[in-house]
Coordinates of C-alpha atoms and ligand atoms in Angstrom, one line a residue:
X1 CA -17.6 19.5 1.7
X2 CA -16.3 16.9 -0.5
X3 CA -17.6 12.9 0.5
X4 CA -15.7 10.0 0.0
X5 CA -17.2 6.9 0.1
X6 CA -16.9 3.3 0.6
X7 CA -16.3 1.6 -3.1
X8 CA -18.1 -2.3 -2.2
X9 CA -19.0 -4.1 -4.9
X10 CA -18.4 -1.4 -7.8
X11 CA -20.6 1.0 -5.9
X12 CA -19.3 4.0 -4.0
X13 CA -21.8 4.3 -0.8
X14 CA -22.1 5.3 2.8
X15 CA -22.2 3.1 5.7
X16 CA -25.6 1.7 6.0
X17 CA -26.6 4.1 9.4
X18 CA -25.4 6.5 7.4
X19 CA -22.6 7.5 9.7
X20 CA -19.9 9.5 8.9
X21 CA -16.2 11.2 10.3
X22 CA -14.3 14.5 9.3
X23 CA -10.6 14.3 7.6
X24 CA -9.1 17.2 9.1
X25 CA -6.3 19.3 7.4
X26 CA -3.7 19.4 9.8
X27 CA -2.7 22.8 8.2
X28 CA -6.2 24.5 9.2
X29 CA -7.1 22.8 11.7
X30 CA -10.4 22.2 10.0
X31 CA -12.7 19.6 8.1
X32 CA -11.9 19.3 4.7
X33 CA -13.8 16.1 3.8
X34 CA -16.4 13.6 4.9
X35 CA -15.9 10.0 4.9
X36 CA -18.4 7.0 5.2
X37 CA -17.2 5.6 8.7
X38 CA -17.7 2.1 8.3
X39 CA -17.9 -0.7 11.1
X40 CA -18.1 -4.8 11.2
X41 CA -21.2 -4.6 8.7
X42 CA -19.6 -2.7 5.9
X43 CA -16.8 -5.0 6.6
X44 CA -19.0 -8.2 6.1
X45 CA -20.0 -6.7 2.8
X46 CA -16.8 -5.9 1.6
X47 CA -15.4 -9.3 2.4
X48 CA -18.5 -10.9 0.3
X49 CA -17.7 -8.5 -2.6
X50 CA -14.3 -9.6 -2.9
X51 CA -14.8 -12.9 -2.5
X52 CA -17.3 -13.4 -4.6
X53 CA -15.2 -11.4 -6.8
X54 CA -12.5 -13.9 -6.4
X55 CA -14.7 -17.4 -6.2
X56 CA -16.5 -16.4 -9.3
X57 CA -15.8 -13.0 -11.3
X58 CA -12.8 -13.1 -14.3
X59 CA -10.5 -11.8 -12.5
X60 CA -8.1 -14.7 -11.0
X61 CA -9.0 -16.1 -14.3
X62 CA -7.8 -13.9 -16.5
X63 CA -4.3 -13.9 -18.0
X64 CA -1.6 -12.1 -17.1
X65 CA -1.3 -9.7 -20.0
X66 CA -5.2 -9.2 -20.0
X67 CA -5.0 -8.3 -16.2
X68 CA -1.9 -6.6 -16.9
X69 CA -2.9 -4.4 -19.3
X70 CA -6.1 -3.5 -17.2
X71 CA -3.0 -2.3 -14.2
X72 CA -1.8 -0.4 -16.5
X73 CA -4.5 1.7 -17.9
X74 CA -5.2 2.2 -14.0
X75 CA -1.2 3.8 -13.7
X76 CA -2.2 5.9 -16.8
X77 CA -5.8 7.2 -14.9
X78 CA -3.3 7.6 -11.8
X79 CA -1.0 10.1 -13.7
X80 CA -3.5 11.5 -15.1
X81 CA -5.4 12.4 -11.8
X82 CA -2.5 13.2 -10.0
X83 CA -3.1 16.6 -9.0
X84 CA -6.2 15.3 -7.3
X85 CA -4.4 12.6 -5.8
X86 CA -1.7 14.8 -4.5
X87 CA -4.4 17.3 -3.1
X88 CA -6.2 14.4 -1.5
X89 CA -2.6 13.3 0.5
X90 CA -2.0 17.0 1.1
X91 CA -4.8 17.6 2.9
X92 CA -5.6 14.9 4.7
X93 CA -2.2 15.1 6.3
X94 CA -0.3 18.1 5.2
X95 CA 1.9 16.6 3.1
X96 CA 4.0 18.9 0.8
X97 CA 1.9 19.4 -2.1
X98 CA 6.0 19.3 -4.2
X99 CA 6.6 16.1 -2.6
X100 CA 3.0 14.6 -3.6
X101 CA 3.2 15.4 -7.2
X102 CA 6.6 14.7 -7.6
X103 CA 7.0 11.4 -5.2
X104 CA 3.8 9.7 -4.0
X105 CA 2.1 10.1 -7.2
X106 CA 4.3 8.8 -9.4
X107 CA 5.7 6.5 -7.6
X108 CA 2.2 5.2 -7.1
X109 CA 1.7 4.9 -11.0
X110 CA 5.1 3.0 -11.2
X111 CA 4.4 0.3 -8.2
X112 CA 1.0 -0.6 -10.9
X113 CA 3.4 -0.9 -13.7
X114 CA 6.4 -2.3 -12.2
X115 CA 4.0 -5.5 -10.7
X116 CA 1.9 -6.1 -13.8
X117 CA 4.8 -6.4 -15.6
X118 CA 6.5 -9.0 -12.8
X119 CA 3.6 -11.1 -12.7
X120 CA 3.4 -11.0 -16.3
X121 CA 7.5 -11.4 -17.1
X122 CA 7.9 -13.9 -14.2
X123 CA 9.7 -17.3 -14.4
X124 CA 8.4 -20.4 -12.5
X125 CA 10.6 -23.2 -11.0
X126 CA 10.9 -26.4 -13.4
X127 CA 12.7 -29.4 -11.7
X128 CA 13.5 -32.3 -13.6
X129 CA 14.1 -35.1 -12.0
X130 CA 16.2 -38.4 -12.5
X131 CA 13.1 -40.7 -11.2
X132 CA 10.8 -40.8 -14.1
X133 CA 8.9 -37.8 -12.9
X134 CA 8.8 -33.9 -13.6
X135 CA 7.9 -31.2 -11.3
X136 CA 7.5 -27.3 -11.6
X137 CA 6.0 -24.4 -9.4
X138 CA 2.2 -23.1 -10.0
X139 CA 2.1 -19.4 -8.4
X140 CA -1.7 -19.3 -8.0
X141 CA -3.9 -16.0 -6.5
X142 CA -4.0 -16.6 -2.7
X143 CA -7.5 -15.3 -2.5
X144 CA -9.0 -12.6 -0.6
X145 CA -6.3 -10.0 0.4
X146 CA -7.1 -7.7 3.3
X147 CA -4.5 -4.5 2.5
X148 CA -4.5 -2.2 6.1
X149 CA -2.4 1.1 5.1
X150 CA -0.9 3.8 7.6
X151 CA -0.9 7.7 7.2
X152 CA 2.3 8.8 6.3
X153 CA 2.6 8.0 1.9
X154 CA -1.0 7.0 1.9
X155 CA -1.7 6.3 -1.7
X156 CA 1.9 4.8 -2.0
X157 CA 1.6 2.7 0.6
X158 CA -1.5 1.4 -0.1
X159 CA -0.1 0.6 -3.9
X160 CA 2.5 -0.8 -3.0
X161 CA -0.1 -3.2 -1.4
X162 CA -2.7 -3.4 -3.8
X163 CA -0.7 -3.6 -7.2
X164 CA 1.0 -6.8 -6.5
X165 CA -2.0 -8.2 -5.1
X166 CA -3.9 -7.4 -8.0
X167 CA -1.1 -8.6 -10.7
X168 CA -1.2 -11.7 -8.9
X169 CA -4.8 -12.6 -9.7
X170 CA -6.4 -11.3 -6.3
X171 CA -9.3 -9.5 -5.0
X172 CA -8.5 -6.9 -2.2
X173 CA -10.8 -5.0 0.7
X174 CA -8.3 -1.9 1.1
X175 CA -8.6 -0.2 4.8
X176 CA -6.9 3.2 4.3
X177 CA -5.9 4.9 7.4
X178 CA -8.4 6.9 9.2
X179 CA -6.6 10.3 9.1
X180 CA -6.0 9.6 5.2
X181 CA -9.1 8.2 3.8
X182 CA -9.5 10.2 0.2
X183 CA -7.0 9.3 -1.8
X184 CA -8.1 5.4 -1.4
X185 CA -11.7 6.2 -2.8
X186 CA -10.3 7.9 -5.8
X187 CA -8.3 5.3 -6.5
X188 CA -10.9 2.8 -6.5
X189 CA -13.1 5.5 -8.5
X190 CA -10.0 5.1 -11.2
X191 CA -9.9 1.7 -10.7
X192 CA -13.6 1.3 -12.1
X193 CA -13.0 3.5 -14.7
X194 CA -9.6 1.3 -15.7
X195 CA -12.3 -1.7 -16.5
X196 CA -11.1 -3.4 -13.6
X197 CA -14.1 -5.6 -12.7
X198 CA -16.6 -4.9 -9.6
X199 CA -15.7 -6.6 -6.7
X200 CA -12.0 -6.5 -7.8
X201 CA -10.6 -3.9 -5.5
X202 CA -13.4 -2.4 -2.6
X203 CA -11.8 0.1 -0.4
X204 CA -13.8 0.1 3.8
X205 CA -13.0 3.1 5.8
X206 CA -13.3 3.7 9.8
X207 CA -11.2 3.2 12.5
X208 CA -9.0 0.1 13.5
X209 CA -9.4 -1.3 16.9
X210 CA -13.3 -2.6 17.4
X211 CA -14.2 -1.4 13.7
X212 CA -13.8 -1.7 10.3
X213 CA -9.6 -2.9 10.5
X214 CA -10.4 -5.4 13.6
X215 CA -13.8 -6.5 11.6
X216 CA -11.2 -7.6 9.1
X217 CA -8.7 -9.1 10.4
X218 CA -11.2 -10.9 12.4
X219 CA -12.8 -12.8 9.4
X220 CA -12.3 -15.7 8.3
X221 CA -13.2 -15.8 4.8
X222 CA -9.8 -13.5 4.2
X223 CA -6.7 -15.1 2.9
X224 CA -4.1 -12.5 3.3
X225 CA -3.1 -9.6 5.2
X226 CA -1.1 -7.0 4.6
X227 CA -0.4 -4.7 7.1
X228 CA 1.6 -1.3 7.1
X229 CA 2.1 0.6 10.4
X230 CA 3.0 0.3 14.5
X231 CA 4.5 -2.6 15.8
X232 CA 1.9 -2.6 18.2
X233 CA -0.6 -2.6 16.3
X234 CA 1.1 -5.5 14.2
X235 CA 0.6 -8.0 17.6
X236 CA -2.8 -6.8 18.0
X237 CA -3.5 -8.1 14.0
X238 CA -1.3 -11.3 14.1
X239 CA -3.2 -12.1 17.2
X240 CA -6.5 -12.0 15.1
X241 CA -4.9 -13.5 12.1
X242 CA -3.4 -16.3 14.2
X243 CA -7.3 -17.3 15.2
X244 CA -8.0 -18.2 11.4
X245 CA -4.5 -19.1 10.5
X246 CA -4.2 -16.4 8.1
X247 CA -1.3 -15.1 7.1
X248 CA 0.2 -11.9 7.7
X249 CA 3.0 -9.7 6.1
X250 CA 4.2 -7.0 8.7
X251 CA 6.1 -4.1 7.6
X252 CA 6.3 -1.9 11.1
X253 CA 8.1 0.7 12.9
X254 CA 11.8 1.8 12.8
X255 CA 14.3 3.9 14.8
X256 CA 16.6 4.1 11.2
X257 CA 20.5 4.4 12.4
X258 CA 22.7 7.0 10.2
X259 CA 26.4 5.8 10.9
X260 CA 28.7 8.6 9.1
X261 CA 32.3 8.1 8.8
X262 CA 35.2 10.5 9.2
X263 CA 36.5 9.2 5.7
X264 CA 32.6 9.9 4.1
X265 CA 32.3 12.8 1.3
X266 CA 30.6 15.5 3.7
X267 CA 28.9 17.6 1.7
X268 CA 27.0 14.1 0.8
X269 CA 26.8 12.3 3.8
X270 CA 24.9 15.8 5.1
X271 CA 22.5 15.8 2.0
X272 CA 21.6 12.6 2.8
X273 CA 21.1 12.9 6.4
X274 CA 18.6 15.9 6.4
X275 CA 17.0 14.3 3.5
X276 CA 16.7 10.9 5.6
X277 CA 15.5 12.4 8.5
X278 CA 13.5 15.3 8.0
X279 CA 11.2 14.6 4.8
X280 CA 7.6 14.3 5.0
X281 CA 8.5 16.5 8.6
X282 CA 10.1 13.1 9.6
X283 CA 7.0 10.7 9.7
X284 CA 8.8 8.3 7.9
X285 CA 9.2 4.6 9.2
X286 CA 12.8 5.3 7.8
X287 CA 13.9 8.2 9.2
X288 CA 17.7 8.3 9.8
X289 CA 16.7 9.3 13.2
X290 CA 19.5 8.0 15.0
X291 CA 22.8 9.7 13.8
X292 CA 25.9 8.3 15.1
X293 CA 29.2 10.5 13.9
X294 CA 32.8 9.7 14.1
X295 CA 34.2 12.2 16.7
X296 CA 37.1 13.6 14.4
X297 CA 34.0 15.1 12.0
X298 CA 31.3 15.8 14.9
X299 CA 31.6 19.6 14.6
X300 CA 31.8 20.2 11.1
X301 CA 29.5 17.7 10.5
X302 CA 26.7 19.6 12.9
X303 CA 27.7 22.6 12.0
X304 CA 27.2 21.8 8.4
X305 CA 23.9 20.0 9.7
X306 CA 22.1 22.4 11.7
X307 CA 22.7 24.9 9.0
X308 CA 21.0 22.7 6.2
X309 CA 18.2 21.8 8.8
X310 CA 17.6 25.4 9.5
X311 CA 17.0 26.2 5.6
X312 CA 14.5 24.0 5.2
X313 CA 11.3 25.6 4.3
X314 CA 8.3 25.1 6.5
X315 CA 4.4 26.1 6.4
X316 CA 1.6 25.4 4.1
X317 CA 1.7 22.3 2.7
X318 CA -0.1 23.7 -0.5
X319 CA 3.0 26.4 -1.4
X320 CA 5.3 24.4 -3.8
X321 CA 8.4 26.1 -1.8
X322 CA 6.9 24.3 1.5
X323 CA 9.4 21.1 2.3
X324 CA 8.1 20.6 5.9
X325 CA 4.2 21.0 6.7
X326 CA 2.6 20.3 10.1
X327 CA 2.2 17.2 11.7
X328 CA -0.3 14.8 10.3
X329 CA -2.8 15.2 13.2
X330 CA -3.3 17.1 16.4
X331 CA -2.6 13.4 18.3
X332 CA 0.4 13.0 16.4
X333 CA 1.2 16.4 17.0
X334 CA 1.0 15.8 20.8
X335 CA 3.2 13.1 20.8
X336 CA 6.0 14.6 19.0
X337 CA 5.4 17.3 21.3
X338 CA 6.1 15.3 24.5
X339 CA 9.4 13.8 22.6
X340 CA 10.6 17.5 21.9
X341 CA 9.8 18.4 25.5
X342 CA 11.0 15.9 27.5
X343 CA 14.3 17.6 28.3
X344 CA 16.4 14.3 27.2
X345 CA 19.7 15.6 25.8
X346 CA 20.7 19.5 24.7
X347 CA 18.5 21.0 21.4
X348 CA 20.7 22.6 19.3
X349 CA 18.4 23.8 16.7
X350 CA 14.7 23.4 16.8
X351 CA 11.2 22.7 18.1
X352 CA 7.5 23.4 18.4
X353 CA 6.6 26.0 15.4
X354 CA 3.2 27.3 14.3
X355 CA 0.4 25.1 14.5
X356 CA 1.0 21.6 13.7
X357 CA 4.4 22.1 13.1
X358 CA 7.2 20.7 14.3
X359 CA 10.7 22.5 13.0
X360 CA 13.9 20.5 12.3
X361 CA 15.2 19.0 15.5
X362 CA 18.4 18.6 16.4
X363 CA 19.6 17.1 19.7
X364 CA 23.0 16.0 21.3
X365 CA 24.0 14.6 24.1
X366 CA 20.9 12.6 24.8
X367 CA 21.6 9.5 27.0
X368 CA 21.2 5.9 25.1
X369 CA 18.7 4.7 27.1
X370 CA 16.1 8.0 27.0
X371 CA 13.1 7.8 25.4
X372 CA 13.9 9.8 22.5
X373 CA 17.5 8.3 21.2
X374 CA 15.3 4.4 22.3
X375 CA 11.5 5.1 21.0
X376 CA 10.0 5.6 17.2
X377 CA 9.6 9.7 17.2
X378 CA 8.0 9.3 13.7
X379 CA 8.4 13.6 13.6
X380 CA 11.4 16.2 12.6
X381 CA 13.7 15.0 15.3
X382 CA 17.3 13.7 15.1
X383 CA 19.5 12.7 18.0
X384 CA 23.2 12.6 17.4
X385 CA 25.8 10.7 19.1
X386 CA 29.5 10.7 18.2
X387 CA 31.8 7.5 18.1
X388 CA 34.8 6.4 17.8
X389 CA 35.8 3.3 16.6
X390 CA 33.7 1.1 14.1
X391 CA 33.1 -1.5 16.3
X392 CA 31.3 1.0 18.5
X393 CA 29.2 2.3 16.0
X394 CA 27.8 -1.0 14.5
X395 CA 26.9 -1.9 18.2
X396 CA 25.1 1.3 18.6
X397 CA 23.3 1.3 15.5
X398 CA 22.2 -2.5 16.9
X399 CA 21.0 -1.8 19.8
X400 CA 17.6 -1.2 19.1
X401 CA 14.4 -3.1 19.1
X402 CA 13.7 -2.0 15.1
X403 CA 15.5 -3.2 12.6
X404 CA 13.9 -2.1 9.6
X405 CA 16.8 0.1 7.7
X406 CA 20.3 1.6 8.5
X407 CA 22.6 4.4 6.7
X408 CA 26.3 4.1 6.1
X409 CA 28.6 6.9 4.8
X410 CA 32.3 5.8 4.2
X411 CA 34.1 6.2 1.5
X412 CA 36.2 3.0 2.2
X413 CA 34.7 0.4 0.5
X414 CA 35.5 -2.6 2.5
X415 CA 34.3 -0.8 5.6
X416 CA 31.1 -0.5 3.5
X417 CA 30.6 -4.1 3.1
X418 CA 31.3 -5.0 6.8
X419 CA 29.5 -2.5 8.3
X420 CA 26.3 -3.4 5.6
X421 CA 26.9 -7.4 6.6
X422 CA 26.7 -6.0 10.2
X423 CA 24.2 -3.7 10.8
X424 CA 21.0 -5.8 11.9
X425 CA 18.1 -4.5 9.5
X426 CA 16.3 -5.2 6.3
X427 CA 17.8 -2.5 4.3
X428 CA 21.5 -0.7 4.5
X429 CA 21.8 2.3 2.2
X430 CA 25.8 3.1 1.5
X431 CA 26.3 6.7 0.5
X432 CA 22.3 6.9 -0.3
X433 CA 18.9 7.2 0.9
X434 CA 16.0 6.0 0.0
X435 CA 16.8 4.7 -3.4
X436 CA 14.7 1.7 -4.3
X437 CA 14.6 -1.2 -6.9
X438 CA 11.2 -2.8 -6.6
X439 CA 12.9 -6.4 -7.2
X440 CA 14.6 -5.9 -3.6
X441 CA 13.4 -7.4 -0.5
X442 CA 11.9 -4.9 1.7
X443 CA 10.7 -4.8 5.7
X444 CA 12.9 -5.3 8.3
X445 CA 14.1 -7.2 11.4
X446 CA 12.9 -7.7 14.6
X447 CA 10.0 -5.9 15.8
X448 CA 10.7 -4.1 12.4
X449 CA 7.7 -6.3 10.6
X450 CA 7.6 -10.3 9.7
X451 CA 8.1 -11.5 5.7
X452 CA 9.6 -8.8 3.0
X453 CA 7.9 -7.3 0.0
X454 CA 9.0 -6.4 -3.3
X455 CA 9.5 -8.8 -6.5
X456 CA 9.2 -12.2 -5.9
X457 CA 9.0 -11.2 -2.3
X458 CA 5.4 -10.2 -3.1
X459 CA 4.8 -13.2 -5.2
X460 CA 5.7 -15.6 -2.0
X461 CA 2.9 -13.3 0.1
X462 CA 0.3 -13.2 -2.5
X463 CA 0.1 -16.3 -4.3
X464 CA -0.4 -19.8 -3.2
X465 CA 2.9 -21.9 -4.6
X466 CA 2.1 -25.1 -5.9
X467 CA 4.1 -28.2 -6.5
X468 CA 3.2 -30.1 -9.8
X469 CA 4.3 -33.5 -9.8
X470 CA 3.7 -35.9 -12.9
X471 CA 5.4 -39.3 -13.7
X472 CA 6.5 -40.3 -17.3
X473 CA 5.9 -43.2 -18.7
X474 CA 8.5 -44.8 -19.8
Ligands
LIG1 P1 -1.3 2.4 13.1 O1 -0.7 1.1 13.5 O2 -1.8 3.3 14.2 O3 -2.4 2.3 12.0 C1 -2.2 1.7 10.8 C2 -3.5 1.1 10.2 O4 -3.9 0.1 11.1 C3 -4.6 2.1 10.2 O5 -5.4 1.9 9.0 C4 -5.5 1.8 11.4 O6 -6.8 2.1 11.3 C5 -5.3 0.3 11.4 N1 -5.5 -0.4 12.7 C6 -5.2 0.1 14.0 N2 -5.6 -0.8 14.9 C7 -6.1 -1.8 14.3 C8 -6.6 -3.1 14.7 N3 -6.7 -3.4 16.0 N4 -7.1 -3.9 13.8 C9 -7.0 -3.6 12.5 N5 -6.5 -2.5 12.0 C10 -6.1 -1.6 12.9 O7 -0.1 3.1 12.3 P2 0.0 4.6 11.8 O8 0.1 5.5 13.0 O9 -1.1 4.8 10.8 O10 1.3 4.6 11.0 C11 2.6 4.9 11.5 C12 3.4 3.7 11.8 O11 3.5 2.9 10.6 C13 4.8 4.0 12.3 O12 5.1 3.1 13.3 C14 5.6 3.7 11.0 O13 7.0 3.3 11.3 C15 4.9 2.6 10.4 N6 5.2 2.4 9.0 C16 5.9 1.3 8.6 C17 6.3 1.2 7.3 C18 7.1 0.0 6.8 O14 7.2 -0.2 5.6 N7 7.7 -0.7 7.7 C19 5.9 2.2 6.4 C20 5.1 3.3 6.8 C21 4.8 3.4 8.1

């Protein structure tokens, strides 16, 4: 069975009892891979590496193009290990194999290329002023960046965390999630092999609560987190972070609203919808998984919908046809489970499958306030609510503890812009899913995550802005 390792220091080891956990392919049911199951000492070492890495190695030294060019050779190891990459995701969580090679992956390369070339290309505040002095902005690395990465795009995720870290000058201990350890090791392994220095990018696996993620959080010598996953789980870290002052980006849950109009393009706003809310078998935090439907269209819209839904093809995550595979873990499993159980509203198409599986979901008629139409699902389920009047829908679509992303389909374009200007989350997507400029703000409101990434959004989060005051002499 395959190991993957801690990468401390340059060095890809165990845990120093030696201890180990199983990744289990949620397709089998079985082992696939072994993993060095780190705790608080591992941590402690990982810590020193990077900073010691940081306090005196090249790397926040370094210029931008120099470190820039090292990113890139690391995108260009990516793509060309993306089949093992892919594999890794696949089987750690039964991710479509298609949607590995053909998203995750290369997205994954472009996040590297897209941040060394910000750091690299970006402007910095001058401010001349009328006193006899001039000022400008220094963006300097922050330090010490702990990146703590969920389950469900693993090696995108974690990216998306790393690479502006990195462009910005600094060192990073990178916790994968537990259920998707591998891909993280091989991407420290390309790392390495980029030329990007020791120290520079050490990857700590284990569990969160009281191991290797709460031995993280918990130290003081880190400068940054960066944290990807519940909102739970995001007060548990802030409360550790608040103890050392550190701060923290949050990018957490979200119950996604889909508002579709009766004067949207159909055969679009259905596209969208099943695309929104049932890829990667719906463990998405952006699932459209509230769909709220102008009455006048609610039948041929589901009609339209459950059809699409019921052509998807599910089962093994390695068949290149496969666009739903089983759920990421047996736990996970469980939960979705309960949701599709719970007898909340009428299933119109759907439920439990083979295995892990979950099929596409659809449910009307669910009362507001039940768990499923209120509570993250995370799995192939959609509940979906008719409205009438645009007023009503915005304040559905609101009322929701999450705020991370909405939908809108209209083909009226000042509708578009009110209802965007309305809706209470950190990205609205008119007449499209899922489309992304990296420059763009991204995390949401509410219990939706704290700060925004992207662009100079990551700058902010991983630098330490400084003001440079001089006077002139006359
Ligand atoms: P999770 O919160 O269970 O775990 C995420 C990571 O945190 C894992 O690496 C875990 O080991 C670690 N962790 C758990 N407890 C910890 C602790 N006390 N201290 C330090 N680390 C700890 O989340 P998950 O189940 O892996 O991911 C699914 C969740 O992530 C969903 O809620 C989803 O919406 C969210 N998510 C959000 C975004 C976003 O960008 N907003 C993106 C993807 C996923």
């Amino acid at each position: 069975m395959e190991f993957f390792g801690h990468v401390i220091d340059g060095q890809e080891r165990g845990s120093l009892d030696g201890a180990r956990f199983a990744s289990v392919d949620p397709w089998t049911q079985q082992p696939w891979a072994e993993v060095a199951l780190g705790g608080g000492p591992e941590a402690d070492l990982a810590v020193t590496a990077a900073r010691t890495a940081f306090d005196e190695g090249p790397w926040p030294r370094m210029g931008f193009a120099e470190r820039g060019a090292l990113i890139h050779r690391l995108a260009d190891l990516v793509t060309e290990h993306a089949e093992e990459l892919a594999q890794a995701d696949s089987h750690d969580m039964g991710k479509p194999i298609t949607d590995a090679r053909t998203k995750d992956v290369p997205r994954t390369a472009q996040n590297f290329r897209f941040f060394a070339d910000h750091a690299r290309l970006a402007m910095a505040e001058t401010l001349p002023m009328d006193t006899g002095h001039h000022a400008y902005t220094r963006y300097e690395p922050a330090g010490v960046v702990a990146a703590i990465a969920p389950w469900n795009f693993p090696l995108m995720l974690e990216s998306w965390k790393v690479a502006p870290a990195l462009a910005w000058g600094n060192t990073v201990v990178l916790k994968p999630a537990e259920d998707t350890p591998a891909s993280a090791t091989i991407l420290a392994r390309l790392a390495l092999e980029a030329g990007i220095p020791p120290g520079v990018l050490n990857v700590l696996h284990g569990y969160g609560p009281d191991s290797a993620g709460s031995a993280l959080t918990a130290d003081p010598r880190v400068d940054r987190i960066t944290f990807t996953g519940e909102s739970g789980t995001g007060r548990v870290i802030t409360g550790a972070a608040a103890r050392n002052l550190t701060p923290v980006s949050l990018e957490l849950g979200g119950k996604g609203a889909n508002l579709v109009f009766a004067d949207a393009d159909l055969d679009n706003a259905v596209d969208w919808s099943i695309k929104a809310v049932f890829t990667n078998a719906g463990q998405v935090c952006l699932a459209g998984s509230r769909l709220y439907v102008q009455r006048e269209i609610l039948d041929e819209f589901l009609a339209r919908f459950v059809a699409a839904a019921e052509a998807l093809v599910i089962g093994d995550p390695r068949d290149p046809a496969t666009q739903i595979g089983p759920l990421a873990s047996e736990t996970h499993y469980a939960k979705v489970r309960g949701y599709v159980e719970d007898g909340a509203g009428k299933v119109l198409t759907g439920g439990l499958g083979d295995g892990w599986t979950v099929r596409p979901t659809v449910v009307v008629d669910a009362p507001a306030d039940s768990a499923i139409v209120c509570e993250e699902v995370f799995g192939p389920v959609v509940t979906v609510t008719p409205f009438d009047t645009e007023p009503e829908a915005v304040a559905a679509a609101n009322d929701s503890p999450y705020g991370l992303n909405a939908m809108v389909f209209t083909e009226n374009l000042s509708r578009a812009h009110r209802v965007s200007a309305a809706l209470r989350a950190g990205t609205v997507w008119t007449n499209c899913f899922f489309v992304r400029d990296l420059r763009a703000p991204f995390g949401g409101f509410a219990d939706s995550g704290w700060g925004r990434e992207g662009g100079n959004f990551s700058r902010e989060f991983f630098t330490e802005p400084k003001a440079v005051v001089m006077a002139i002499t006359p």
